[in-house]
PDB file of C-alpha atoms in Angstrom:
ATOM      1  CA  MET A   1       0.000   0.000   0.000  1.00 59.00           C
ATOM      2  CA  THR A   2       1.519   3.303  -1.054  1.00 65.00           C
ATOM      3  CA  HIS A   3       0.698   6.496   0.773  1.00 64.00           C
ATOM      4  CA  LEU A   4       1.431   9.647  -1.185  1.00 70.00           C
ATOM      5  CA  ILE A   5       1.937  12.756   0.888  1.00 67.00           C
ATOM      6  CA  ASP A   6       2.371  16.177  -0.655  1.00 71.00           C
ATOM      7  CA  TRP A   7       4.988  18.020   1.409  1.00 73.00           C
ATOM      8  CA  THR A   8       5.288  21.019  -0.905  1.00 78.00           C
ATOM      9  CA  TYR A   9       4.802  24.582   0.260  1.00 80.00           C
ATOM     10  CA  ALA A  10       5.630  28.073  -0.936  1.00 82.00           C
ATOM     11  CA  GLY A  11       6.559  31.244   0.866  1.00 83.00           C
ATOM     12  CA  LYS A  12       9.182  32.601   3.206  1.00 85.00           C
ATOM     13  CA  PRO A  13      10.761  29.809   5.298  1.00 85.00           C
ATOM     14  CA  ASP A  14       9.481  29.660   8.883  1.00 87.00           C
ATOM     15  CA  GLY A  15      11.366  27.216  11.107  1.00 87.00           C
ATOM     16  CA  PHE A  16       9.219  27.910  14.158  1.00 90.00           C
ATOM     17  CA  PHE A  17       5.636  27.404  12.958  1.00 93.00           C
ATOM     18  CA  GLY A  18       6.135  26.103   9.436  1.00 91.00           C
ATOM     19  CA  THR A  19       5.764  28.177   6.318  1.00 89.00           C
ATOM     20  CA  GLY A  20       2.193  29.272   5.757  1.00 90.00           C
ATOM     21  CA  ALA A  21       1.021  29.026   9.375  1.00 93.00           C
ATOM     22  CA  THR A  22      -1.987  31.231   9.996  1.00 93.00           C
ATOM     23  CA  LEU A  23      -2.207  33.788  12.787  1.00 95.00           C
ATOM     24  CA  SER A  24      -4.579  31.410  14.617  1.00 96.00           C
ATOM     25  CA  GLU A  25      -2.075  28.553  14.397  1.00 95.00           C
ATOM     26  CA  LYS A  26       0.721  30.772  15.703  1.00 96.00           C
ATOM     27  CA  ALA A  27      -1.522  31.987  18.527  1.00 97.00           C
ATOM     28  CA  LEU A  28      -2.344  28.379  19.430  1.00 97.00           C
ATOM     29  CA  ALA A  29       1.338  27.454  19.759  1.00 97.00           C
ATOM     30  CA  CYS A  30       2.292  30.624  21.640  1.00 97.00           C
ATOM     31  CA  GLY A  31      -0.799  30.351  23.847  1.00 97.00           C
ATOM     32  CA  ALA A  32       0.014  26.766  24.801  1.00 97.00           C
ATOM     33  CA  GLY A  33       3.568  27.814  25.579  1.00 96.00           C
ATOM     34  CA  ALA A  34       2.376  30.735  27.695  1.00 97.00           C
ATOM     35  CA  ILE A  35      -0.173  28.716  29.671  1.00 97.00           C
ATOM     36  CA  VAL A  36       2.263  25.934  30.509  1.00 96.00           C
ATOM     37  CA  THR A  37       4.984  28.465  31.342  1.00 96.00           C
ATOM     38  CA  VAL A  38       2.717  30.235  33.840  1.00 96.00           C
ATOM     39  CA  LEU A  39       1.711  26.910  35.416  1.00 95.00           C
ATOM     40  CA  ILE A  40       5.310  25.700  35.657  1.00 92.00           C
ATOM     41  CA  GLY A  41       6.490  29.053  37.009  1.00 92.00           C
ATOM     42  CA  PHE A  42       3.734  29.086  39.614  1.00 92.00           C
ATOM     43  CA  SER A  43       4.526  25.505  40.620  1.00 90.00           C
ATOM     44  CA  VAL A  44       8.265  26.145  40.861  1.00 87.00           C
ATOM     45  CA  ILE A  45       7.761  29.257  43.006  1.00 88.00           C
ATOM     46  CA  THR A  46       5.025  27.905  45.315  1.00 90.00           C
ATOM     47  CA  GLN A  47       6.783  24.597  45.887  1.00 88.00           C
ATOM     48  CA  ASP A  48      10.130  26.363  46.377  1.00 83.00           C
ATOM     49  CA  LEU A  49      11.747  23.997  43.885  1.00 79.00           C
ATOM     50  CA  VAL A  50      14.420  26.541  42.987  1.00 82.00           C
ATOM     51  CA  ASN A  51      15.132  30.058  44.200  1.00 81.00           C
ATOM     52  CA  ALA A  52      12.619  32.383  42.607  1.00 78.00           C
ATOM     53  CA  TRP A  53      14.143  34.588  39.921  1.00 81.00           C
ATOM     54  CA  SER A  54      17.478  32.718  39.938  1.00 88.00           C
ATOM     55  CA  VAL A  55      19.224  31.616  36.741  1.00 90.00           C
ATOM     56  CA  SER A  56      17.785  28.140  37.333  1.00 89.00           C
ATOM     57  CA  PHE A  57      14.274  29.577  37.496  1.00 91.00           C
ATOM     58  CA  TRP A  58      14.699  31.375  34.165  1.00 92.00           C
ATOM     59  CA  VAL A  59      16.162  28.247  32.558  1.00 92.00           C
ATOM     60  CA  LEU A  60      13.043  26.328  33.618  1.00 91.00           C
ATOM     61  CA  ILE A  61      10.745  29.114  32.367  1.00 94.00           C
ATOM     62  CA  ILE A  62      12.434  29.199  28.958  1.00 95.00           C
ATOM     63  CA  LEU A  63      12.364  25.399  28.714  1.00 94.00           C
ATOM     64  CA  ALA A  64       8.663  25.302  29.643  1.00 94.00           C
ATOM     65  CA  PHE A  65       7.745  27.800  26.933  1.00 96.00           C
ATOM     66  CA  ASP A  66       9.978  26.125  24.332  1.00 95.00           C
ATOM     67  CA  VAL A  67       8.694  22.618  25.012  1.00 94.00           C
ATOM     68  CA  ALA A  68       4.976  23.426  25.334  1.00 95.00           C
ATOM     69  CA  GLY A  69       4.954  25.891  22.446  1.00 95.00           C
ATOM     70  CA  GLY A  70       7.284  23.746  20.344  1.00 94.00           C
ATOM     71  CA  VAL A  71       5.303  20.545  20.761  1.00 93.00           C
ATOM     72  CA  THR A  72       2.122  22.394  19.818  1.00 95.00           C
ATOM     73  CA  ALA A  73       3.788  24.118  16.857  1.00 95.00           C
ATOM     74  CA  ASN A  74       5.175  20.799  15.607  1.00 90.00           C
ATOM     75  CA  MET A  75       1.630  19.434  15.415  1.00 90.00           C
ATOM     76  CA  LEU A  76       0.536  22.150  12.997  1.00 92.00           C
ATOM     77  CA  ASN A  77       0.065  20.989   9.414  1.00 88.00           C
ATOM     78  CA  SER A  78       2.221  23.907   8.269  1.00 91.00           C
ATOM     79  CA  ALA A  79       5.103  22.681  10.443  1.00 91.00           C
ATOM     80  CA  LYS A  80       4.761  19.079   9.271  1.00 86.00           C
ATOM     81  CA  ARG A  81       4.841  20.221   5.638  1.00 86.00           C
ATOM     82  CA  TYR A  82       7.823  22.479   6.305  1.00 89.00           C
ATOM     83  CA  TYR A  83       9.932  19.966   8.243  1.00 85.00           C
ATOM     84  CA  HIS A  84       9.338  17.083   5.841  1.00 82.00           C
ATOM     85  CA  ALA A  85       9.716  18.957   2.562  1.00 85.00           C
ATOM     86  CA  PRO A  86      13.117  18.892   0.890  1.00 85.00           C
ATOM     87  CA  LEU A  87      15.389  21.876   1.532  1.00 86.00           C
ATOM     88  CA  HIS A  88      14.628  24.842  -0.668  1.00 83.00           C
ATOM     89  CA  GLN A  89      17.575  26.736  -2.096  1.00 81.00           C
ATOM     90  CA  ALA A  90      16.944  29.723   0.214  1.00 79.00           C
ATOM     91  CA  GLU A  91      16.933  27.553   3.341  1.00 83.00           C
ATOM     92  CA  THR A  92      20.359  27.699   4.953  1.00 85.00           C
ATOM     93  CA  GLY A  93      21.665  28.033   8.495  1.00 90.00           C
ATOM     94  CA  PHE A  94      18.824  27.837  10.997  1.00 88.00           C
ATOM     95  CA  HIS A  95      16.339  26.598   8.403  1.00 87.00           C
ATOM     96  CA  ALA A  96      18.670  23.845   7.218  1.00 90.00           C
ATOM     97  CA  LEU A  97      19.204  22.797  10.846  1.00 89.00           C
ATOM     98  CA  THR A  98      15.470  22.614  11.545  1.00 87.00           C
ATOM     99  CA  LYS A  99      15.031  20.301   8.565  1.00 88.00           C
ATOM    100  CA  ASN A 100      17.882  18.000   9.587  1.00 89.00           C
ATOM    101  CA  HIS A 101      15.808  15.702  11.777  1.00 87.00           C
ATOM    102  CA  PHE A 102      18.757  14.015  13.483  1.00 90.00           C
ATOM    103  CA  ALA A 103      20.596  17.265  14.283  1.00 91.00           C
ATOM    104  CA  PHE A 104      17.331  18.898  15.395  1.00 90.00           C
ATOM    105  CA  ALA A 105      16.746  16.086  17.906  1.00 91.00           C
ATOM    106  CA  LEU A 106      20.344  16.173  19.142  1.00 94.00           C
ATOM    107  CA  ILE A 107      20.344  19.902  19.943  1.00 93.00           C
ATOM    108  CA  HIS A 108      17.303  19.572  22.209  1.00 93.00           C
ATOM    109  CA  VAL A 109      19.211  19.079  25.451  1.00 95.00           C
ATOM    110  CA  HIS A 110      16.193  20.170  27.507  1.00 93.00           C
ATOM    111  CA  PRO A 111      16.153  17.152  29.865  1.00 94.00           C
ATOM    112  CA  ILE A 112      19.789  17.758  30.819  1.00 95.00           C
ATOM    113  CA  LEU A 113      19.182  21.475  31.409  1.00 94.00           C
ATOM    114  CA  ALA A 114      16.038  20.759  33.435  1.00 91.00           C
ATOM    115  CA  ALA A 115      17.897  18.274  35.644  1.00 92.00           C
ATOM    116  CA  TRP A 116      20.659  20.827  36.199  1.00 91.00           C
ATOM    117  CA  ALA A 117      18.226  23.682  36.888  1.00 90.00           C
ATOM    118  CA  MET A 118      16.316  21.613  39.421  1.00 85.00           C
ATOM    119  CA  GLY A 119      19.548  20.790  41.247  1.00 84.00           C
ATOM    120  CA  GLY A 120      19.009  17.121  40.567  1.00 80.00           C
ATOM    121  CA  ASP A 121      21.131  14.336  39.259  1.00 85.00           C
ATOM    122  CA  VAL A 122      22.237  15.244  35.738  1.00 91.00           C
ATOM    123  CA  ILE A 123      22.512  11.499  35.030  1.00 94.00           C
ATOM    124  CA  HIS A 124      18.698  11.398  35.052  1.00 92.00           C
ATOM    125  CA  GLY A 125      18.688  14.241  32.541  1.00 93.00           C
ATOM    126  CA  LEU A 126      21.126  12.315  30.342  1.00 96.00           C
ATOM    127  CA  PHE A 127      18.901   9.231  30.554  1.00 96.00           C
ATOM    128  CA  TRP A 128      15.800  11.159  29.444  1.00 94.00           C
ATOM    129  CA  TYR A 129      17.777  12.970  26.751  1.00 96.00           C
ATOM    130  CA  GLY A 130      18.943   9.609  25.421  1.00 96.00           C
ATOM    131  CA  ALA A 131      15.397   8.243  25.504  1.00 96.00           C
ATOM    132  CA  MET A 132      14.128  11.296  23.611  1.00 94.00           C
ATOM    133  CA  VAL A 133      16.849  11.032  20.957  1.00 95.00           C
ATOM    134  CA  ILE A 134      16.259   7.301  20.480  1.00 96.00           C
ATOM    135  CA  GLY A 135      12.516   7.965  20.158  1.00 94.00           C
ATOM    136  CA  ALA A 136      13.107  10.728  17.604  1.00 91.00           C
ATOM    137  CA  PHE A 137      15.426   8.482  15.593  1.00 92.00           C
ATOM    138  CA  ALA A 138      12.907   5.628  15.718  1.00 94.00           C
ATOM    139  CA  VAL A 139      10.198   7.888  14.312  1.00 91.00           C
ATOM    140  CA  ARG A 140      12.533   9.244  11.638  1.00 87.00           C
ATOM    141  CA  LEU A 141      13.522   5.728  10.571  1.00 91.00           C
ATOM    142  CA  SER A 142       9.901   4.562  10.361  1.00 92.00           C
ATOM    143  CA  PRO A 143       8.006   4.541   7.051  1.00 89.00           C
ATOM    144  CA  LEU A 144       7.198   8.031   5.795  1.00 78.00           C
ATOM    145  CA  TYR A 145       3.432   7.691   6.206  1.00 80.00           C
ATOM    146  CA  LEU A 146       3.979   7.058   9.940  1.00 83.00           C
ATOM    147  CA  GLN A 147       6.255  10.050  10.439  1.00 77.00           C
ATOM    148  CA  ARG A 148       3.697  12.759   9.743  1.00 67.00           C
ATOM    149  CA  PRO A 149       1.306  11.969  12.617  1.00 67.00           C
TER     150      PRO A 149
END
């Protein structure tokens, strides 16, 4: 059974939301990031998990926004089209990196940073980073029709 997927798109490259994302789609991703960031920030402060307003606190805040907003953005059809389409000639640097699925997974060291920021055992962060990278590679090595969902 062959599954044909049209990954083509046109327009200015957008490595955050995917080329052609509507204002509503961008608002959805940013809104999800903002909501989770507020909840994480509130939880960190009220549970005294790290010193409020320390470098560790800001690392956790940035990670919360990046993960929640990024996961939501990656589910947008515009992002799926963008990330899975071949590189366009104008896509270099950041855009080329976002389309290199293996490199993109490897640079997401969020679990290691979160473990450090929480004052925990960085070995746990390395374990979860490894699990995330293996999962990303497994998806990337799966048949194309399974990668899009």
